[in-house]
Coordinates of C-alpha atoms in Angstrom, one line a residue:
M293 CA 30.1 4.0 42.1
L294 CA 28.1 3.3 38.9
F295 CA 24.5 3.7 38.9
S296 CA 22.1 1.8 36.9
K297 CA 19.8 3.7 34.3
R298 CA 16.8 3.1 36.5
I299 CA 18.6 4.3 39.7
A300 CA 19.8 7.5 37.9
L301 CA 16.1 8.1 36.6
A302 CA 14.7 7.7 40.1
A303 CA 17.3 10.1 41.7
L304 CA 16.4 12.5 38.9
A305 CA 12.7 12.3 39.6
L306 CA 13.4 12.8 43.3
A307 CA 15.5 16.0 42.4
L308 CA 12.7 17.5 40.7
P309 CA 11.0 20.6 42.7
A310 CA 7.8 20.1 44.2
G311 CA 4.8 20.6 41.7
I312 CA 6.8 19.7 38.5
S313 CA 6.0 16.2 37.2
Q314 CA 8.6 14.1 35.0
A315 CA 7.6 14.2 31.4
A316 CA 6.3 10.7 29.9
P317 CA 9.1 8.8 28.2
F318 CA 9.2 9.0 24.3
V319 CA 8.0 5.7 22.9
D320 CA 8.4 5.1 19.1
V321 CA 5.3 4.6 17.1
L322 CA 7.0 1.6 15.8
D323 CA 7.0 0.1 19.3
L324 CA 3.7 1.4 20.5
P325 CA 0.6 -1.1 19.8
A326 CA -2.4 0.9 18.2
Q327 CA -5.0 2.1 20.8
H328 CA -8.4 0.6 20.6
S329 CA -11.2 3.2 19.9
E330 CA -14.8 3.0 19.5
L331 CA -14.5 5.6 16.8
A332 CA -11.9 4.0 14.7
A333 CA -14.3 3.1 12.0
S334 CA -14.9 6.9 11.5
N335 CA -11.5 7.9 11.5
P336 CA -9.1 8.2 8.5
L337 CA -8.6 4.8 6.7
L338 CA -6.6 4.4 3.6
D339 CA -7.2 1.0 2.1
L340 CA -9.6 -2.1 2.0
A341 CA -9.0 -5.6 1.1
E342 CA -10.8 -9.0 0.7
A343 CA -9.8 -11.9 3.1
G344 CA -12.1 -14.5 1.8
K345 CA -15.6 -13.3 3.0
R346 CA -13.9 -10.9 5.3
L347 CA -13.1 -7.2 4.7
V348 CA -10.1 -5.8 6.2
A349 CA -9.3 -1.9 6.2
V350 CA -6.2 0.0 7.3
G351 CA -5.5 3.7 8.2
Q352 CA -4.0 6.1 10.7
R353 CA -2.3 5.4 13.9
G354 CA -2.1 1.8 13.0
H355 CA -5.9 1.1 13.0
I356 CA -7.0 -2.0 11.4
L357 CA -10.7 -3.1 11.2
Y358 CA -12.2 -6.1 10.0
S359 CA -15.9 -6.9 8.9
D360 CA -17.5 -10.3 8.7
D361 CA -21.1 -8.9 7.4
G362 CA -20.0 -7.0 4.3
G363 CA -19.0 -4.0 5.8
R364 CA -22.2 -3.4 8.0
T365 CA -20.3 -3.5 11.5
W366 CA -16.6 -3.6 12.2
S367 CA -14.2 -4.8 15.0
Q368 CA -10.8 -3.6 15.6
A369 CA -7.7 -5.7 15.2
S370 CA -4.8 -6.3 17.4
V371 CA -1.8 -4.2 15.9
P372 CA 1.7 -3.8 17.5
V373 CA 2.7 -0.4 15.8
S374 CA 0.9 3.1 15.8
S375 CA 2.4 4.2 12.4
D376 CA 0.0 5.2 9.6
L377 CA -0.8 2.3 7.5
T378 CA -1.2 2.8 3.7
A379 CA -2.2 -0.5 2.1
V380 CA -3.3 -4.1 2.7
H381 CA -3.4 -7.3 0.6
F382 CA -4.5 -10.9 1.5
A383 CA -3.0 -13.7 -0.5
T384 CA -5.3 -16.2 1.0
P385 CA -8.4 -15.8 3.4
T386 CA -6.2 -16.1 6.1
L387 CA -2.7 -14.8 5.2
G388 CA -2.2 -11.0 4.7
W389 CA 0.2 -8.0 4.8
A390 CA -0.2 -4.4 5.5
V391 CA 2.3 -1.7 5.0
G392 CA 2.8 1.9 6.0
H393 CA 4.7 4.9 7.1
D394 CA 8.1 4.4 9.2
G395 CA 9.0 1.6 6.7
V396 CA 6.6 -0.9 8.5
V397 CA 5.3 -4.3 7.1
L398 CA 2.8 -6.2 9.3
H399 CA 1.7 -9.9 8.8
S400 CA -1.7 -11.7 9.8
S401 CA -2.1 -15.3 9.7
D402 CA -5.7 -15.4 11.0
G403 CA -7.7 -13.2 8.3
G404 CA -6.7 -9.9 10.0
R405 CA -7.7 -10.3 13.5
T406 CA -4.2 -9.9 14.9
W407 CA -0.9 -8.8 13.4
T408 CA 2.8 -9.1 13.9
K409 CA 5.5 -6.8 12.6
Q410 CA 7.8 -8.2 10.1
L411 CA 9.9 -5.2 9.0
D412 CA 10.2 -1.4 9.8
G413 CA 12.2 1.4 8.5
R414 CA 15.0 0.9 11.3
Q415 CA 16.3 -2.1 9.4
L416 CA 15.8 -1.1 5.7
G417 CA 19.3 0.4 5.3
R418 CA 21.0 -2.5 6.8
L419 CA 19.4 -4.7 4.6
M420 CA 20.5 -2.8 1.6
L421 CA 24.2 -2.5 2.9
D422 CA 24.2 -6.4 3.1
A423 CA 22.5 -6.9 -0.1
Y424 CA 24.7 -4.4 -2.0
A425 CA 28.1 -5.1 -0.4
N426 CA 29.2 -7.4 -3.5
H427 CA 27.1 -5.6 -6.1
P428 CA 28.8 -5.0 -9.6
D429 CA 27.7 -1.2 -9.1
A430 CA 28.4 -1.3 -5.4
E431 CA 29.7 2.2 -4.9
R432 CA 26.2 3.5 -6.1
W433 CA 24.0 1.3 -4.0
L434 CA 26.1 1.2 -1.1
E435 CA 25.9 5.1 -1.0
E436 CA 22.1 5.0 -1.3
A437 CA 21.8 2.3 1.5
H438 CA 24.0 4.4 3.9
R439 CA 21.7 7.3 3.0
I440 CA 18.7 5.3 4.1
E441 CA 20.3 3.9 7.2
S442 CA 21.4 7.5 8.4
E443 CA 18.0 9.1 7.7
G444 CA 16.4 6.4 9.8
A445 CA 12.6 5.3 9.6
D446 CA 11.0 8.1 7.7
K447 CA 10.1 6.7 4.6
P448 CA 6.6 5.0 3.8
F449 CA 5.8 1.9 1.8
L450 CA 2.8 2.9 -0.3
D451 CA 1.6 -0.5 -1.6
V452 CA 1.7 -4.3 -1.2
W453 CA 1.1 -7.3 -3.5
F454 CA 1.5 -11.0 -2.9
E455 CA 1.3 -13.7 -5.6
D456 CA 0.6 -16.4 -3.1
E457 CA 1.6 -17.2 0.6
R458 CA 5.4 -17.0 0.1
N459 CA 6.2 -14.5 -2.9
G460 CA 5.4 -10.8 -2.6
F461 CA 6.6 -7.1 -3.2
I462 CA 6.4 -3.9 -1.1
V463 CA 6.9 -0.5 -2.9
G464 CA 7.2 2.9 -1.6
A465 CA 8.6 6.4 -1.5
F466 CA 11.8 7.4 -3.4
N467 CA 11.9 4.0 -5.3
L468 CA 11.8 1.8 -2.3
I469 CA 11.1 -1.7 -3.3
F470 CA 11.6 -5.2 -1.5
R471 CA 10.8 -8.7 -2.5
T472 CA 10.2 -11.5 -0.1
R473 CA 10.4 -15.2 -1.2
D474 CA 9.4 -16.7 2.1
G475 CA 6.3 -14.9 3.4
G476 CA 8.0 -11.9 4.6
Q477 CA 10.5 -13.9 6.8
S478 CA 13.2 -12.2 5.0
W479 CA 13.3 -9.4 2.4
E480 CA 15.8 -8.4 -0.3
P481 CA 15.9 -4.8 -1.9
W482 CA 15.1 -4.5 -5.4
T483 CA 16.1 -0.7 -5.8
D484 CA 18.7 -1.7 -8.3
R485 CA 16.2 -3.6 -10.3
T486 CA 14.0 -0.9 -11.4
D487 CA 14.3 1.4 -14.5
N488 CA 13.7 4.6 -12.3
P489 CA 16.8 6.5 -12.3
S490 CA 15.2 9.7 -10.6
A491 CA 13.8 7.6 -7.8
F492 CA 10.3 8.7 -8.1
H493 CA 7.8 7.4 -5.7
L494 CA 6.4 3.9 -6.4
N495 CA 2.7 4.6 -5.6
A496 CA 1.0 1.3 -6.6
I497 CA 1.6 -2.3 -7.6
G498 CA -0.9 -4.5 -9.5
Y499 CA -1.5 -7.5 -11.5
D500 CA -3.6 -8.0 -14.6
G501 CA -3.5 -11.9 -14.6
R502 CA -0.3 -12.0 -16.6
D503 CA 2.0 -9.2 -15.9
L504 CA 2.9 -7.3 -12.7
F505 CA 2.9 -3.6 -13.0
V506 CA 4.0 -0.7 -10.7
V507 CA 3.1 3.0 -11.3
G508 CA 4.5 6.2 -9.7
E509 CA 5.3 9.9 -10.0
Q510 CA 5.7 11.6 -13.3
G511 CA 3.9 9.2 -15.6
L512 CA 6.2 6.1 -14.3
V513 CA 5.1 2.7 -15.5
L514 CA 7.1 -0.4 -14.9
R515 CA 6.3 -4.1 -15.8
L516 CA 8.3 -7.0 -14.2
N517 CA 10.3 -9.0 -16.6
P518 CA 10.4 -12.5 -14.9
A519 CA 13.3 -13.6 -16.9
S520 CA 15.7 -10.9 -15.8
E521 CA 13.9 -10.3 -12.5
R522 CA 13.8 -6.6 -13.3
F523 CA 11.0 -3.8 -13.4
E524 CA 11.4 -2.5 -16.8
A525 CA 10.0 1.1 -17.9
L526 CA 7.2 1.1 -20.2
T527 CA 6.4 4.2 -22.6
S528 CA 4.3 6.4 -20.6
P529 CA 1.0 7.7 -21.9
Y530 CA 1.1 10.6 -19.5
Q531 CA 3.6 12.7 -17.5
G532 CA 1.4 13.2 -14.4
S533 CA 1.5 10.9 -11.4
F534 CA -0.3 7.6 -11.4
F535 CA -1.8 6.7 -8.2
G536 CA -3.1 3.1 -9.0
V537 CA -3.4 0.0 -11.4
I538 CA -6.2 -2.6 -11.8
G539 CA -6.2 -5.2 -14.3
Q540 CA -7.9 -8.4 -15.3
P541 CA -7.1 -10.9 -18.1
G542 CA -6.8 -9.0 -21.4
S543 CA -6.5 -5.4 -20.0
V544 CA -4.9 -3.4 -17.5
L545 CA -5.8 0.3 -16.4
V546 CA -3.6 2.9 -14.7
Y547 CA -5.1 5.9 -13.3
G548 CA -4.2 9.0 -11.4
L549 CA -4.0 12.9 -11.6
R550 CA -6.8 15.0 -12.8
G551 CA -9.1 12.0 -13.7
H552 CA -6.4 10.5 -16.2
V553 CA -7.0 6.9 -16.9
F554 CA -5.1 4.7 -19.7
R555 CA -5.9 1.4 -20.9
S556 CA -3.8 -1.3 -22.6
T557 CA -4.7 -4.6 -23.9
D558 CA -1.1 -5.7 -25.0
G559 CA 0.7 -5.6 -21.6
G560 CA 1.6 -2.1 -21.7
A561 CA 3.0 -1.7 -25.1
N562 CA 0.2 0.6 -26.2
W563 CA -2.2 2.9 -24.2
V564 CA -5.6 4.3 -25.0
Q565 CA -6.7 7.1 -22.9
V566 CA -10.1 6.2 -21.6
D567 CA -12.6 9.4 -21.0
T568 CA -13.8 9.8 -17.5
G569 CA -15.4 13.1 -17.7
L570 CA -13.6 14.1 -14.4
P571 CA -11.3 16.8 -13.6
V572 CA -10.2 15.6 -10.3
S573 CA -7.9 12.7 -9.3
I574 CA -8.6 9.0 -9.5
T575 CA -7.7 7.7 -6.1
A576 CA -9.1 4.0 -5.9
S577 CA -10.6 1.0 -7.9
A578 CA -12.5 -2.1 -7.5
R579 CA -13.7 -5.3 -9.3
D580 CA -17.0 -7.1 -8.6
A581 CA -17.7 -10.7 -9.1
S582 CA -19.1 -10.0 -12.3
G583 CA -15.9 -8.5 -13.6
H584 CA -17.4 -4.8 -13.7
L585 CA -14.7 -2.1 -13.0
Y586 CA -15.1 0.6 -10.5
L587 CA -13.2 3.9 -10.3
L588 CA -13.4 6.5 -7.6
S589 CA -12.2 9.8 -7.3
Q590 CA -10.5 11.9 -4.6
A591 CA -13.9 13.9 -4.4
G592 CA -16.0 10.7 -4.4
H593 CA -17.4 10.1 -7.7
T594 CA -18.0 6.7 -8.7
L595 CA -17.5 5.3 -12.3
R596 CA -18.3 1.9 -13.6
S597 CA -17.3 -0.1 -16.5
L598 CA -19.3 -3.0 -18.3
D599 CA -16.6 -3.7 -20.9
G600 CA -13.3 -4.3 -19.3
G601 CA -12.5 -0.6 -18.8
A602 CA -12.9 0.5 -22.4
S603 CA -15.4 3.0 -21.2
F604 CA -17.0 4.2 -18.0
Q605 CA -20.3 5.7 -16.7
A606 CA -21.0 7.7 -13.8
V607 CA -22.9 5.8 -11.1
E608 CA -25.1 7.6 -8.5
T609 CA -24.1 6.4 -5.2
G610 CA -25.2 9.4 -2.8
P611 CA -23.4 12.0 -1.0
L612 CA -19.7 12.5 -2.2
V613 CA -17.1 11.7 0.4
P614 CA -13.4 11.4 -0.3
V615 CA -12.2 7.9 -1.2
S616 CA -8.8 6.3 -0.9
G617 CA -9.8 2.4 -1.0
A618 CA -12.8 0.6 -2.1
V619 CA -14.3 -3.1 -2.5
A620 CA -17.2 -4.2 -4.5
Q621 CA -19.6 -6.6 -2.6
A622 CA -22.4 -8.4 -4.0
E623 CA -24.6 -7.8 -1.3
T624 CA -23.8 -4.5 0.2
G625 CA -22.4 -2.6 -3.0
L626 CA -19.4 -0.7 -2.5
V627 CA -17.7 -0.6 0.7
L628 CA -15.4 2.6 0.9
A629 CA -12.4 3.8 3.0
G630 CA -11.3 7.6 3.2
N631 CA -10.5 10.4 5.5
R632 CA -14.0 9.9 7.1
G633 CA -13.7 6.3 7.7
L634 CA -15.7 3.5 6.5
S635 CA -18.9 3.8 4.4
L636 CA -21.2 1.7 2.1
R637 CA -22.8 2.8 -1.0
A638 CA -25.6 0.9 -2.5
L639 CA -25.3 0.2 -6.5
A640 CA -28.2 0.2 -9.0
P641 CA -28.0 -2.9 -11.0
A642 CA -25.8 -2.5 -14.1
Q643 CA -28.4 -3.5 -16.6
Q644 CA -30.2 -0.1 -15.5
E645 CA -27.8 2.0 -17.1

């Protein structure tokens, strides 16, 4: 006689010796909703974004928080996974996306209050296998797809950017890059569309108002060619890793290890090093409503530029705390995310420098 799985488990439990309890069943973090915690705002958080007037922060164990008062108080969102989240971006005040470990992609349609899962690492290999079945270089890319599928959901997405409510990109470890043209309802791999033969990690993606850039390990700088739909490698000004990119019309900055920052005013064709005076890595950036740029270090230093990133000056903001994400608010100053949670830093008026 065949027993159902439930009956078999019940029989096993009855057979256990007295005093020995049955272990709790394993639940994948991709299937385990994030736990609500009164301490969530002081736990490690890795990125911040603006959703209209709302702020949204993401971090470890699937925690997502939102604030409607400039970062003074925070509420925890409903999230369907417990994977660590690395980045968040809102295309409109209501439509946003968050990405993180285990290949997870989340979507919110209510300004970050609630989230649904659109994609996770268990699906990536299959998406690649389907997409590359008829590729001109199918053998190469199918081998990569089989590897991704066999290794499971162990690779993180590290950044996300959306042009509008339908078109966006997610980038991550080992040259992982996917594009959506329908708001995340479907995703297509672009691993074959990057000039990244060594499969360096893609750490960040950013837009300067004209061009879309991706930066990564060992000085990797890519720029999207819209005509060929390919991310083409640019001549890199530095062989160390870049952790971020921020731009505005007329200039783009890439920043990373040991305080290195480079600026281009011609779409990345040429770069000029910007002196930061810092020996530590730059890990976050922000732009305020006046167009002033801010760079923040792994140790918590704050730099401000009043000339589009051509030069930066140190800004005193109080005790140094490690920073991984930042937003500049008119009323409250800098809102920071890091391994000690969320904090506010008042800023002296720029004209006082």
